[in-house]
Tab-separated table of C-alpha atoms in Angstrom:
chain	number	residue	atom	x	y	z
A	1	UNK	CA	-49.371	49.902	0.080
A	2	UNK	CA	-51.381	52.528	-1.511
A	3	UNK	CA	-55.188	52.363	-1.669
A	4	UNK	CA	-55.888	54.648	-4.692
A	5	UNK	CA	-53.734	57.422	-6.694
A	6	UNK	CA	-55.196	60.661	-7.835
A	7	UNK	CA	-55.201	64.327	-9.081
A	8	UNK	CA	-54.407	66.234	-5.844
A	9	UNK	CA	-57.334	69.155	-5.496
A	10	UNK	CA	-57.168	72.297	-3.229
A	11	UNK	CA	-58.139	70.296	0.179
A	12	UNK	CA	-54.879	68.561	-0.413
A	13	UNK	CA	-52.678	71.050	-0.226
A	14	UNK	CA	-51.757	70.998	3.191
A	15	UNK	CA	-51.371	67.540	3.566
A	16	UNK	CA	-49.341	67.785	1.062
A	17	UNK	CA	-46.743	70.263	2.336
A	18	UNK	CA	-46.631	68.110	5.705
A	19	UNK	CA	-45.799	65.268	3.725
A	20	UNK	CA	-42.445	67.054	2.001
A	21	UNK	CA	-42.189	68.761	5.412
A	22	UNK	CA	-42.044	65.018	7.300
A	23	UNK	CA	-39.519	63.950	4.165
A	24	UNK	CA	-37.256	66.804	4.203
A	25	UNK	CA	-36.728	66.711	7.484
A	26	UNK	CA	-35.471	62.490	7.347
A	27	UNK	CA	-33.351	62.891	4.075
A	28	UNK	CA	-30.483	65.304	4.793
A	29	UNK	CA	-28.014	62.413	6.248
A	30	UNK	CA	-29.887	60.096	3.942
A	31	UNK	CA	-27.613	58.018	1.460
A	32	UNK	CA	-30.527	58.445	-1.081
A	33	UNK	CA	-31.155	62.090	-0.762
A	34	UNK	CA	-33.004	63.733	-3.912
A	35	UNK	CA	-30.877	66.868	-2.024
A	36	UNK	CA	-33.754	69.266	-1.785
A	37	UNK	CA	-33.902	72.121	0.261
A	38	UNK	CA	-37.763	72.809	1.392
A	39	UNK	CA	-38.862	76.191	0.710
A	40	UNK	CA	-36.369	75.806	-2.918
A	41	UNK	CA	-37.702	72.992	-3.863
A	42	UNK	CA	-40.116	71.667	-2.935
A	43	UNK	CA	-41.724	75.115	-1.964
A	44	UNK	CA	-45.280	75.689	-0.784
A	45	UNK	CA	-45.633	77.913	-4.309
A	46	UNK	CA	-44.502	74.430	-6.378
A	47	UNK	CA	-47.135	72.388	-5.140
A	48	UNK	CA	-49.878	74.861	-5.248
A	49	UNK	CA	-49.064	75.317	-8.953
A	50	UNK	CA	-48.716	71.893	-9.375
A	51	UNK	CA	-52.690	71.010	-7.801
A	52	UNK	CA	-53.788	74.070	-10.151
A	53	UNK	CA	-52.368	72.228	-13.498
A	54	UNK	CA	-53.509	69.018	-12.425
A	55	UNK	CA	-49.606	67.655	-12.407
A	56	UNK	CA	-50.230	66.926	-8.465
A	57	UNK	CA	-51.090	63.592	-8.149
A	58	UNK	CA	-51.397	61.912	-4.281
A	59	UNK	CA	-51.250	58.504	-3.249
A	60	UNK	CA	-53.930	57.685	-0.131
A	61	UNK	CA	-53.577	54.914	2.439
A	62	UNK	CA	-55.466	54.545	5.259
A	63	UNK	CA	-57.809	57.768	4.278
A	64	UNK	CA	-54.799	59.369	4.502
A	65	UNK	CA	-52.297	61.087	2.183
A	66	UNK	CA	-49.033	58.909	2.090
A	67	UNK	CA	-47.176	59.628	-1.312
A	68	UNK	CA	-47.080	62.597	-3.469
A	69	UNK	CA	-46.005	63.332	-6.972
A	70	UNK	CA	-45.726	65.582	-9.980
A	71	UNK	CA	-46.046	64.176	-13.273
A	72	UNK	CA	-44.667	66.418	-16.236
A	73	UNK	CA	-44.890	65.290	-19.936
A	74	UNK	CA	-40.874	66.324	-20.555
A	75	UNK	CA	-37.752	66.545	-18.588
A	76	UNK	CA	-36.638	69.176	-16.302
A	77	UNK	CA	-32.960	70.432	-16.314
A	78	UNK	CA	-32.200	68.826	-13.392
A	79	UNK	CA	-33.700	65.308	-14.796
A	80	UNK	CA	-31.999	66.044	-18.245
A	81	UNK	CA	-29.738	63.051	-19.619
A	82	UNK	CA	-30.474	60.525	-16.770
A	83	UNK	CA	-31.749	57.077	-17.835
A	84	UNK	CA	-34.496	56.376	-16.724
């Protein structure tokens, strides 16, 4: 369980990256894979955008950094048409 959720800022970044790192690594053989490809996406240049908007938001537990996620105000190609 989460403790708090906020706007990721600079010190975050790479916690961050280790985090999609640690995920990437566990999903290729995963029957849930999202299918990314660190480096494509998510890339190092992605998430430091994404703490510069303000779209970066992390989830902490423990003091610690244990989600991540970007939150966009419209769809992205690759989200286009699904139901959420």
């Amino acid at each position: 369980m989460l403790d708090t959720i906020r706007i990721a800022v600079d010190e975050d970044f790479e916690a961050v990256w280790q985090l999609y790192v640690d995920v990437c690594e566990r999903i290729p053989d995963d029957r849930y894979s999202p299918g990314w490809k660190l480096g494509l996406f998510p890339s190092r240049e992605i998430i430091r955008n994404a703490i510069e908007a303000e779209t970066l938001r992390v989830g902490i537990t423990d003091r610690r950094i244990g989600a991540a996620m970007v939150l966009l105000p419209e769809d992205d190609e690759g989200h286009a048409g699904i139901a959420w």
